[in-house]
Coordinates of N, CA and C and ligand atoms in Angstrom, one line a residue:
M47 N 71.7 -3.3 -40.2 CA 71.3 -2.5 -39.0 C 71.0 -3.4 -37.9
P48 N 71.6 -3.2 -36.7 CA 71.3 -4.0 -35.6 C 69.8 -3.8 -35.2
H49 N 69.1 -4.8 -34.7 CA 67.7 -4.7 -34.4 C 67.5 -3.8 -33.2
L50 N 66.3 -3.3 -33.1 CA 65.9 -2.4 -31.9 C 64.9 -3.1 -31.0
V51 N 65.0 -2.7 -29.7 CA 64.0 -3.2 -28.8 C 63.2 -2.0 -28.1
A52 N 61.9 -2.2 -28.1 CA 61.0 -1.1 -27.6 C 60.1 -1.7 -26.5
P53 N 60.5 -1.5 -25.3 CA 59.6 -2.0 -24.2 C 58.3 -1.2 -24.2
S54 N 57.2 -2.0 -24.0 CA 55.9 -1.3 -24.0 C 55.5 -0.8 -22.6
V55 N 55.3 0.5 -22.5 CA 55.0 1.1 -21.2 C 53.7 0.6 -20.7
L56 N 52.8 0.0 -21.6 CA 51.5 -0.5 -21.1 C 51.7 -1.5 -20.0
S57 N 52.8 -2.2 -19.9 CA 53.0 -3.2 -18.9 C 53.8 -2.7 -17.7
A58 N 54.1 -1.4 -17.7 CA 54.9 -0.8 -16.6 C 54.0 -0.6 -15.4
N59 N 54.6 -0.2 -14.3 CA 53.9 0.0 -13.0 C 53.4 1.5 -13.0
F60 N 52.1 1.7 -13.2 CA 51.6 3.1 -13.3 C 51.7 3.8 -11.9
A61 N 51.8 3.0 -10.9 CA 51.9 3.7 -9.6 C 53.3 4.2 -9.3
N62 N 54.2 3.8 -10.1 CA 55.6 4.3 -10.0 C 56.2 4.3 -11.4
L63 N 55.6 5.1 -12.3 CA 56.0 5.1 -13.7 C 57.4 5.6 -13.8
Q64 N 57.8 6.6 -12.9 CA 59.1 7.2 -13.0 C 60.2 6.1 -12.9
S65 N 60.1 5.2 -12.0 CA 61.1 4.2 -11.8 C 61.2 3.3 -13.0
D66 N 60.1 3.0 -13.7 CA 60.2 2.1 -14.9 C 60.7 2.9 -16.1
I67 N 60.5 4.2 -16.1 CA 61.0 5.0 -17.2 C 62.6 5.1 -17.0
E68 N 63.0 5.3 -15.8 CA 64.4 5.3 -15.6 C 65.1 4.0 -15.9
L69 N 64.4 2.9 -15.6 CA 64.9 1.6 -15.9 C 65.1 1.5 -17.4
I70 N 64.2 1.9 -18.2 CA 64.3 1.9 -19.7 C 65.4 2.8 -20.1
N71 N 65.5 4.0 -19.5 CA 66.6 5.0 -19.9 C 68.0 4.3 -19.7
T72 N 68.2 3.6 -18.6 CA 69.5 3.1 -18.3 C 69.7 1.7 -18.9
S73 N 68.7 1.1 -19.6 CA 68.9 -0.2 -20.2 C 69.4 -0.1 -21.6
E74 N 69.5 -1.2 -22.3 CA 69.9 -1.2 -23.7 C 68.7 -1.0 -24.6
A75 N 67.6 -0.7 -24.1 CA 66.4 -0.4 -24.9 C 66.6 0.7 -25.9
D76 N 66.0 0.7 -27.0 CA 66.2 1.8 -28.0 C 65.0 2.8 -28.0
W77 N 63.8 2.4 -27.8 CA 62.7 3.3 -27.8 C 61.7 2.9 -26.7
F78 N 60.8 3.9 -26.4 CA 59.7 3.6 -25.5 C 58.5 3.3 -26.5
H79 N 57.8 2.1 -26.3 CA 56.6 1.9 -27.1 C 55.4 2.3 -26.2
V80 N 54.6 3.2 -26.8 CA 53.5 3.8 -26.0 C 52.2 3.5 -26.7
D81 N 51.4 2.7 -26.0 CA 50.1 2.2 -26.6 C 48.9 3.1 -26.2
V82 N 48.3 3.7 -27.1 CA 47.1 4.6 -26.8 C 45.9 3.9 -27.3
M83 N 44.9 3.6 -26.4 CA 43.7 2.8 -26.8 C 42.5 3.7 -26.4
D84 N 41.5 3.7 -27.3 CA 40.3 4.6 -27.1 C 39.1 3.9 -26.7
G85 N 39.1 2.6 -26.5 CA 37.8 1.9 -26.1 C 36.8 1.7 -27.2
V86 N 37.2 2.2 -28.4 CA 36.3 2.1 -29.6 C 37.0 1.2 -30.7
F87 N 38.1 1.6 -31.1 CA 38.9 0.7 -32.0 C 39.3 -0.6 -31.4
V88 N 39.6 -0.5 -30.1 CA 40.0 -1.7 -29.4 C 39.2 -1.8 -28.1
P89 N 38.9 -3.0 -27.5 CA 38.1 -3.1 -26.3 C 38.8 -2.8 -25.1
N90 N 39.6 -1.7 -25.0 CA 40.3 -1.3 -23.8 C 40.7 0.2 -23.9
I91 N 40.9 0.8 -22.8 CA 41.3 2.2 -22.7 C 42.6 2.2 -22.0
S92 N 43.6 2.9 -22.5 CA 44.9 2.9 -21.8 C 45.1 4.3 -21.2
F93 N 45.8 5.2 -21.9 CA 46.1 6.5 -21.3 C 46.2 7.5 -22.4
G94 N 46.3 8.8 -22.1 CA 46.3 9.8 -23.1 C 47.4 10.9 -22.9
F95 N 47.1 12.1 -23.3 CA 48.1 13.1 -23.4 C 48.8 13.5 -22.1
P96 N 48.1 13.6 -21.0 CA 48.9 14.0 -19.8 C 50.0 12.9 -19.4
V97 N 49.7 11.7 -19.6 CA 50.6 10.6 -19.3 C 51.8 10.7 -20.3
I98 N 51.5 10.9 -21.5 CA 52.6 10.9 -22.6 C 53.5 12.1 -22.3
K99 N 52.9 13.3 -22.0 CA 53.7 14.5 -21.7 C 54.6 14.2 -20.5
A100 N 54.1 13.6 -19.5 CA 54.9 13.3 -18.3 C 56.1 12.4 -18.6
L101 N 55.7 11.4 -19.5 CA 56.7 10.4 -19.9 C 57.8 11.1 -20.7
K102 N 57.4 12.0 -21.6 CA 58.4 12.7 -22.5 C 59.4 13.5 -21.6
K103 N 58.9 14.1 -20.5 CA 59.8 14.9 -19.7 C 61.0 14.0 -19.1
L104 N 60.7 12.8 -18.9 CA 61.7 11.9 -18.3 C 62.5 11.0 -19.2
A105 N 61.8 10.7 -20.4 CA 62.4 9.7 -21.3 C 63.6 10.3 -22.0
K106 N 64.7 9.5 -22.1 CA 65.9 9.9 -22.8 C 66.0 9.2 -24.2
K107 N 64.9 8.5 -24.6 CA 64.9 7.8 -25.8 C 63.6 8.1 -26.6
P108 N 63.6 7.9 -27.9 CA 62.4 8.3 -28.7 C 61.1 7.6 -28.2
L109 N 60.0 8.3 -28.4 CA 58.7 7.7 -28.1 C 58.1 7.2 -29.4
D110 N 57.8 5.9 -29.4 CA 57.2 5.2 -30.5 C 55.7 5.0 -30.1
V111 N 54.9 5.9 -30.6 CA 53.5 6.0 -30.1 C 52.6 5.2 -31.1
H112 N 51.9 4.2 -30.6 CA 51.0 3.3 -31.3 C 49.6 3.6 -31.0
L113 N 48.9 4.2 -32.0 CA 47.5 4.7 -31.8 C 46.6 3.6 -32.2
M114 N 45.8 3.1 -31.2 CA 44.7 2.1 -31.4 C 43.5 2.9 -31.2
I115 N 43.2 3.9 -32.1 CA 42.1 4.7 -32.0 C 41.5 5.0 -33.3
V116 N 40.2 5.3 -33.3 CA 39.5 5.7 -34.6 C 39.9 7.1 -34.9
D117 N 39.8 7.5 -36.1 CA 40.0 8.9 -36.6 C 41.3 9.5 -36.0
P118 N 42.5 8.8 -36.2 CA 43.7 9.3 -35.6 C 44.2 10.6 -36.2
D119 N 43.8 11.0 -37.4 CA 44.2 12.2 -38.0 C 43.9 13.4 -37.1
R120 N 42.7 13.3 -36.5 CA 42.2 14.4 -35.6 C 43.2 14.8 -34.5
Y121 N 44.1 13.8 -34.1 CA 44.9 14.1 -33.0 C 46.4 14.1 -33.3
A122 N 46.8 13.9 -34.6 CA 48.2 13.8 -34.9 C 49.0 15.0 -34.4
Q123 N 48.5 16.2 -34.6 CA 49.3 17.3 -34.1 C 49.5 17.3 -32.6
T124 N 48.4 17.0 -31.9 CA 48.5 17.0 -30.4 C 49.4 15.9 -29.9
F125 N 49.5 14.8 -30.7 CA 50.5 13.8 -30.3 C 51.9 14.3 -30.5
K126 N 52.1 15.0 -31.6 CA 53.4 15.7 -31.8 C 53.8 16.6 -30.7
E127 N 52.8 17.4 -30.3 CA 53.1 18.4 -29.2 C 53.3 17.6 -27.9
A128 N 52.7 16.5 -27.7 CA 52.9 15.7 -26.5 C 54.3 15.0 -26.4
G129 N 54.9 14.9 -27.6 CA 56.3 14.3 -27.6 C 56.5 13.1 -28.4
A130 N 55.5 12.7 -29.3 CA 55.7 11.5 -30.1 C 56.8 11.8 -31.2
D131 N 57.7 10.8 -31.3 CA 58.8 10.9 -32.3 C 58.4 10.0 -33.5
I132 N 57.7 8.9 -33.3 CA 57.2 8.0 -34.3 C 55.7 7.9 -34.0
L133 N 54.9 8.1 -35.0 CA 53.4 8.0 -34.7 C 52.8 7.0 -35.7
T134 N 52.2 5.9 -35.1 CA 51.7 4.8 -35.9 C 50.2 4.8 -35.8
V135 N 49.6 4.7 -37.0 CA 48.1 4.6 -37.1 C 47.8 3.2 -37.6
H136 N 46.6 2.8 -37.4 CA 46.2 1.5 -37.9 C 45.6 1.6 -39.3
Y137 N 46.0 0.7 -40.2 CA 45.5 0.6 -41.5 C 43.9 0.5 -41.4
E138 N 43.5 -0.3 -40.5 CA 42.0 -0.6 -40.4 C 41.2 0.6 -39.9
A139 N 41.9 1.7 -39.4 CA 41.3 2.9 -38.9 C 41.4 4.1 -39.8
C140 N 42.0 3.9 -41.0 CA 42.3 5.0 -41.8 C 41.8 4.8 -43.3
P141 N 40.6 5.4 -43.6 CA 40.1 5.2 -45.0 C 41.0 6.0 -46.0
H142 N 41.7 7.0 -45.5 CA 42.6 7.7 -46.5 C 44.0 7.6 -45.9
L143 N 44.6 6.4 -46.0 CA 45.9 6.2 -45.3 C 47.0 7.0 -45.9
H144 N 47.0 7.2 -47.2 CA 48.1 8.0 -47.8 C 48.1 9.4 -47.2
R145 N 46.9 10.0 -47.0 CA 46.8 11.3 -46.4 C 47.3 11.3 -45.0
S146 N 46.9 10.3 -44.2 CA 47.2 10.2 -42.8 C 48.8 10.1 -42.7
V147 N 49.4 9.3 -43.5 CA 50.8 9.1 -43.5 C 51.6 10.5 -43.8
Q148 N 51.1 11.1 -44.9 CA 51.7 12.4 -45.3 C 51.6 13.4 -44.2
N149 N 50.4 13.4 -43.5 CA 50.1 14.4 -42.5 C 51.1 14.2 -41.3
I150 N 51.3 13.0 -40.9 CA 52.3 12.7 -39.8 C 53.7 13.2 -40.2
K151 N 54.1 12.9 -41.4 CA 55.4 13.3 -41.8 C 55.6 14.8 -41.9
S152 N 54.5 15.5 -42.3 CA 54.6 16.9 -42.4 C 54.6 17.6 -41.1
L153 N 54.2 16.9 -40.1 CA 54.3 17.4 -38.7 C 55.7 17.1 -38.1
G154 N 56.5 16.4 -38.8 CA 57.9 16.2 -38.3 C 58.1 14.9 -37.6
M155 N 57.2 14.0 -37.7 CA 57.4 12.7 -37.0 C 57.6 11.6 -38.1
K156 N 58.2 10.5 -37.7 CA 58.2 9.3 -38.5 C 56.8 8.7 -38.6
A157 N 56.5 8.1 -39.7 CA 55.1 7.6 -39.9 C 55.1 6.1 -39.8
G158 N 54.3 5.5 -39.0 CA 54.1 4.1 -38.9 C 52.7 3.7 -39.3
V159 N 52.6 2.5 -39.8 CA 51.3 1.9 -40.1 C 51.2 0.5 -39.4
A160 N 50.2 0.3 -38.6 CA 50.0 -1.0 -38.0 C 49.0 -1.8 -38.7
I161 N 49.2 -3.1 -38.8 CA 48.2 -4.0 -39.4 C 47.8 -5.1 -38.4
N162 N 46.5 -5.3 -38.4 CA 46.0 -6.4 -37.5 C 46.4 -7.8 -38.0
P163 N 46.2 -8.8 -37.2 CA 46.6 -10.1 -37.6 C 45.8 -10.6 -38.8
H164 N 44.6 -10.2 -39.0 CA 43.8 -10.7 -40.2 C 44.2 -9.9 -41.5
T165 N 44.9 -8.8 -41.4 CA 45.2 -8.0 -42.5 C 46.4 -8.4 -43.3
S166 N 46.3 -8.6 -44.6 CA 47.4 -9.1 -45.4 C 48.4 -7.9 -45.7
V167 N 49.7 -8.3 -45.7 CA 50.7 -7.2 -46.0 C 50.5 -6.6 -47.4
S168 N 49.8 -7.4 -48.3 CA 49.6 -6.9 -49.7 C 48.9 -5.6 -49.7
V169 N 48.1 -5.2 -48.7 CA 47.4 -3.9 -48.7 C 48.3 -2.7 -48.7
L170 N 49.6 -3.0 -48.3 CA 50.6 -1.9 -48.2 C 51.4 -1.7 -49.5
E171 N 51.1 -2.5 -50.5 CA 51.9 -2.5 -51.7 C 52.1 -1.1 -52.3
E172 N 51.0 -0.3 -52.4 CA 51.1 1.0 -53.1 C 51.6 2.1 -52.2
L173 N 51.9 1.8 -50.9 CA 52.3 2.9 -50.0 C 53.6 2.6 -49.2
I174 N 54.1 1.4 -49.4 CA 55.2 1.0 -48.6 C 56.4 2.0 -48.6
H175 N 56.7 2.6 -49.7 CA 57.9 3.5 -49.8 C 57.6 4.8 -49.0
D176 N 56.4 5.1 -48.7 CA 56.1 6.3 -47.9 C 56.1 6.0 -46.4
I177 N 56.2 4.7 -46.0 CA 56.0 4.4 -44.6 C 57.4 4.1 -43.9
D178 N 57.6 4.7 -42.8 CA 58.9 4.5 -42.1 C 58.9 3.2 -41.3
L179 N 57.8 2.8 -40.9 CA 57.7 1.6 -40.0 C 56.4 0.9 -40.2
V180 N 56.4 -0.4 -40.3 CA 55.2 -1.2 -40.3 C 55.1 -1.9 -38.9
C181 N 54.1 -1.6 -38.2 CA 53.9 -2.3 -36.9 C 53.0 -3.5 -37.2
M182 N 53.6 -4.7 -37.2 CA 52.8 -5.9 -37.5 C 52.3 -6.5 -36.2
M183 N 51.0 -6.5 -36.0 CA 50.4 -7.0 -34.8 C 50.5 -8.5 -34.8
S184 N 51.1 -9.1 -33.8 CA 51.2 -10.5 -33.6 C 50.3 -11.0 -32.5
V185 N 49.4 -10.1 -32.1 CA 48.2 -10.5 -31.2 C 47.1 -9.5 -31.7
N186 N 45.9 -9.8 -31.3 CA 44.8 -8.8 -31.6 C 45.0 -7.6 -30.6
P187 N 45.0 -6.4 -31.2 CA 45.4 -5.3 -30.3 C 44.4 -5.0 -29.2
G188 N 44.9 -4.5 -28.1 CA 44.0 -4.2 -27.0 C 44.5 -4.5 -25.6
F189 N 45.4 -5.5 -25.5 CA 45.9 -5.9 -24.2 C 47.3 -6.4 -24.3
G190 N 48.0 -6.2 -23.2 CA 49.3 -6.8 -23.1 C 49.2 -8.3 -22.6
G191 N 50.3 -9.0 -22.7 CA 50.3 -10.4 -22.2 C 49.5 -11.4 -22.9
Q192 N 49.2 -11.2 -24.2 CA 48.5 -12.2 -25.0 C 49.5 -13.2 -25.7
K193 N 48.8 -14.3 -26.2 CA 49.6 -15.3 -26.8 C 50.0 -14.9 -28.3
F194 N 51.2 -15.1 -28.6 CA 51.7 -14.8 -30.0 C 51.0 -15.6 -31.0
I195 N 50.6 -15.0 -32.1 CA 50.0 -15.7 -33.2 C 51.0 -16.2 -34.2
E196 N 51.1 -17.5 -34.4 CA 52.2 -18.2 -35.2 C 52.2 -17.8 -36.7
N197 N 51.0 -17.4 -37.2 CA 50.9 -17.0 -38.6 C 51.8 -15.8 -39.0
T198 N 52.2 -15.1 -37.9 CA 53.0 -13.8 -38.1 C 54.3 -14.1 -38.8
Y199 N 55.0 -15.2 -38.6 CA 56.3 -15.5 -39.2 C 56.2 -15.3 -40.7
S200 N 55.2 -16.0 -41.3 CA 55.1 -15.9 -42.8 C 54.7 -14.5 -43.3
K201 N 54.0 -13.8 -42.4 CA 53.7 -12.4 -42.8 C 54.9 -11.5 -42.8
I202 N 55.8 -11.8 -41.8 CA 57.1 -11.0 -41.8 C 57.9 -11.2 -43.1
S203 N 58.0 -12.5 -43.4 CA 58.7 -12.8 -44.7 C 58.1 -12.2 -45.9
A204 N 56.8 -12.2 -46.0 CA 56.1 -11.5 -47.1 C 56.4 -10.0 -47.1
L205 N 56.3 -9.4 -45.9 CA 56.6 -8.0 -45.8 C 58.0 -7.6 -46.2
K206 N 58.9 -8.5 -45.7 CA 60.3 -8.2 -46.1 C 60.5 -8.3 -47.6
Q207 N 59.9 -9.2 -48.2 CA 60.0 -9.3 -49.7 C 59.5 -8.1 -50.4
L208 N 58.3 -7.7 -49.9 CA 57.7 -6.5 -50.5 C 58.6 -5.3 -50.3
I209 N 59.2 -5.1 -49.1 CA 60.1 -3.9 -48.9 C 61.3 -4.0 -49.8
Q210 N 61.9 -5.2 -49.9 CA 63.1 -5.3 -50.8 C 62.7 -5.1 -52.2
R211 N 61.6 -5.7 -52.7 CA 61.2 -5.5 -54.1 C 61.0 -4.1 -54.4
K212 N 60.4 -3.3 -53.5 CA 60.2 -1.9 -53.7 C 61.4 -1.0 -53.4
N213 N 62.5 -1.6 -52.9 CA 63.7 -0.9 -52.6 C 63.4 0.2 -51.5
S214 N 62.6 -0.2 -50.5 CA 62.2 0.8 -49.5 C 63.0 0.5 -48.2
K215 N 63.0 1.5 -47.3 CA 63.8 1.4 -46.1 C 62.9 1.2 -44.9
T216 N 61.7 0.8 -45.1 CA 60.7 0.6 -44.0 C 61.2 -0.4 -43.0
L217 N 61.0 -0.1 -41.7 CA 61.3 -1.0 -40.7 C 60.1 -1.9 -40.3
I218 N 60.4 -3.1 -40.0 CA 59.3 -4.0 -39.6 C 59.4 -4.2 -38.0
E219 N 58.3 -3.8 -37.4 CA 58.2 -3.9 -35.9 C 57.2 -5.0 -35.6
I220 N 57.5 -5.8 -34.6 CA 56.6 -6.9 -34.2 C 56.0 -6.5 -32.9
D221 N 54.7 -6.6 -32.7 CA 54.0 -6.1 -31.5 C 53.0 -7.1 -31.0
G222 N 53.4 -7.8 -29.9 CA 52.5 -8.7 -29.2 C 53.0 -10.1 -29.0
G223 N 53.2 -10.5 -27.8 CA 53.6 -11.8 -27.5 C 55.0 -12.1 -27.8
V224 N 55.9 -11.1 -27.9 CA 57.3 -11.3 -28.2 C 57.9 -11.8 -26.9
D225 N 58.7 -12.9 -27.0 CA 59.4 -13.4 -25.8 C 60.8 -13.9 -26.1
L226 N 61.4 -14.5 -25.1 CA 62.8 -14.9 -25.3 C 62.8 -16.2 -26.1
N227 N 61.7 -16.9 -26.3 CA 61.7 -18.1 -27.1 C 61.4 -17.8 -28.6
N228 N 60.7 -16.7 -28.9 CA 60.4 -16.5 -30.3 C 61.2 -15.4 -31.0
Y229 N 61.9 -14.6 -30.2 CA 62.5 -13.4 -30.8 C 63.5 -13.6 -31.8
K230 N 64.3 -14.7 -31.7 CA 65.3 -15.0 -32.7 C 64.7 -15.4 -34.0
K231 N 63.7 -16.2 -34.0 CA 63.0 -16.6 -35.2 C 62.4 -15.3 -35.9
L232 N 61.8 -14.4 -35.1 CA 61.3 -13.2 -35.6 C 62.4 -12.4 -36.4
L233 N 63.5 -12.3 -35.8 CA 64.7 -11.6 -36.4 C 65.1 -12.3 -37.7
D234 N 65.2 -13.6 -37.6 CA 65.5 -14.4 -38.8 C 64.6 -14.2 -40.0
C235 N 63.3 -14.0 -39.6 CA 62.3 -13.8 -40.7 C 62.4 -12.3 -41.3
G236 N 63.0 -11.4 -40.5 CA 63.2 -10.1 -41.1 C 62.8 -8.9 -40.2
A237 N 62.4 -9.2 -38.9 CA 62.0 -8.1 -38.0 C 63.2 -7.2 -37.7
D238 N 62.8 -5.9 -37.6 CA 63.8 -4.9 -37.2 C 63.6 -4.3 -35.8
V239 N 62.4 -4.3 -35.4 CA 62.1 -3.8 -34.0 C 61.2 -4.7 -33.3
L240 N 61.6 -5.0 -32.0 CA 60.8 -5.9 -31.2 C 60.2 -5.1 -30.1
V241 N 58.8 -5.2 -30.0 CA 58.1 -4.6 -28.9 C 58.0 -5.7 -27.8
A242 N 58.2 -5.3 -26.6 CA 58.0 -6.3 -25.5 C 57.4 -5.7 -24.3
G243 N 56.3 -6.1 -23.8 CA 55.7 -5.6 -22.6 C 55.8 -6.5 -21.5
N244 N 55.0 -7.5 -21.5 CA 54.9 -8.5 -20.4 C 56.3 -9.2 -20.2
T245 N 56.9 -9.6 -21.3 CA 58.2 -10.3 -21.2 C 59.2 -9.4 -20.4
V246 N 59.2 -8.1 -20.6 CA 60.2 -7.3 -19.9 C 59.7 -7.0 -18.5
F247 N 58.5 -6.5 -18.3 CA 58.1 -6.0 -17.0 C 57.6 -7.1 -16.0
S248 N 57.3 -8.3 -16.5 CA 57.0 -9.3 -15.5 C 58.2 -10.2 -15.2
S249 N 59.3 -9.8 -15.8 CA 60.5 -10.6 -15.5 C 61.2 -10.1 -14.2
Q250 N 62.0 -11.0 -13.6 CA 62.7 -10.7 -12.4 C 63.6 -9.5 -12.5
N251 N 64.3 -9.4 -13.7 CA 65.3 -8.4 -13.9 C 65.0 -7.8 -15.3
P252 N 64.1 -6.8 -15.4 CA 63.7 -6.2 -16.7 C 64.9 -5.7 -17.5
S253 N 65.9 -5.1 -16.9 CA 67.0 -4.6 -17.7 C 67.8 -5.8 -18.3
A254 N 68.0 -6.9 -17.6 CA 68.7 -8.0 -18.2 C 67.8 -8.7 -19.3
T255 N 66.5 -8.6 -19.1 CA 65.6 -9.2 -20.2 C 65.8 -8.4 -21.5
I256 N 65.8 -7.0 -21.3 CA 66.0 -6.2 -22.5 C 67.4 -6.5 -23.1
S257 N 68.4 -6.7 -22.3 CA 69.7 -7.0 -22.9 C 69.6 -8.4 -23.6
A258 N 68.9 -9.3 -23.1 CA 68.8 -10.6 -23.7 C 68.1 -10.5 -25.1
L259 N 67.0 -9.6 -25.2 CA 66.3 -9.4 -26.4 C 67.2 -8.6 -27.4
K260 N 68.2 -8.0 -27.0 CA 69.1 -7.2 -27.9 C 70.2 -8.2 -28.5
K261 N 70.4 -9.3 -27.9 CA 71.4 -10.2 -28.4 C 71.1 -10.9 -29.7
Ligands
LIG284 C1 48.7 -4.6 -27.7 C2 49.8 -3.5 -27.7 C3 51.1 -4.0 -27.4 C4 51.3 -4.6 -26.0 C5 52.3 -5.7 -26.1 O1 47.5 -4.1 -28.1 O2 49.8 -2.9 -28.9 O3 52.1 -3.0 -27.6 O4 51.7 -3.7 -25.1 O5 52.4 -6.4 -24.9 P1 53.0 -7.8 -24.8 O6 54.4 -7.7 -25.2 O7 52.8 -8.1 -23.3 O8 52.2 -8.7 -25.7
LIG285 ZN1 51.6 -1.5 -29.4

C-alpha cells in the first residue's frame, strides 16, 4: 500500500481555516489530522466540536481525529456526529482500552490507539488485531512544531514486527516532528501514515511540501 499523508490542522491558519482546508482538499494529502486537546491530558487546549463540524462541511477527505483528552469514551458518539472517520484515543488515557476500541468501532468509525514516547509497543500485544491504526507519538503530545524523538525509529520497527507476527492489518501513523529529512527513514522502518503540521504549514508552498512527503 502506498503511504498516506495527513496534514495536521493544528498548524493551519485559524483566521482563515477555509483556505487551508481547500488547500488540503486540492493537494495530494490523504486525510485531515485533527488534534483535540483538553488541557488536562496534555498541557494545551486546541479546539472542539464546533470547529470539527465546520471542518467536516468543507473537507473532501477523511477526518483522522486524535483525542488528547481524559475519559474519551464519554465523547466518542459526539465525535462521530461531528464527522470523525477515524477516532484515536490514547493508551495512557484508557483504563479499559479494549472496551474503548470496540465502542469506537460499534459507532462506525475506524479505531486508533495513540502511544506516548515513553510507552512501549509491547503494551499493544493483546489488542493489536482489534486496532485499525496505531498513532505513534514521536514528540510529547500537546504542541505542534516540536523536535522529533530519535528513539521512534526502533519503536516503529518493533511495532511492525508485532503487526506482522499477529497477521494484523493495523496501520502505523507517526505523529510529531515529521519533516522532509526524516520521512524516508520513517517509511523504511515501516510507517504507513505521516502526520505533518509545521512542516506543511510553515513552508512556502504547502501543497508542494505535501507532494514531496508523498514521494
Ligand atoms: C502533537 C499533535 C500533532 C501535531 C504535529 O501533540 O498530536 O499532531 O499537530 O505537529 P508537527 O508536525 O508540527 O510536529
Ligand atoms: Zn496528532
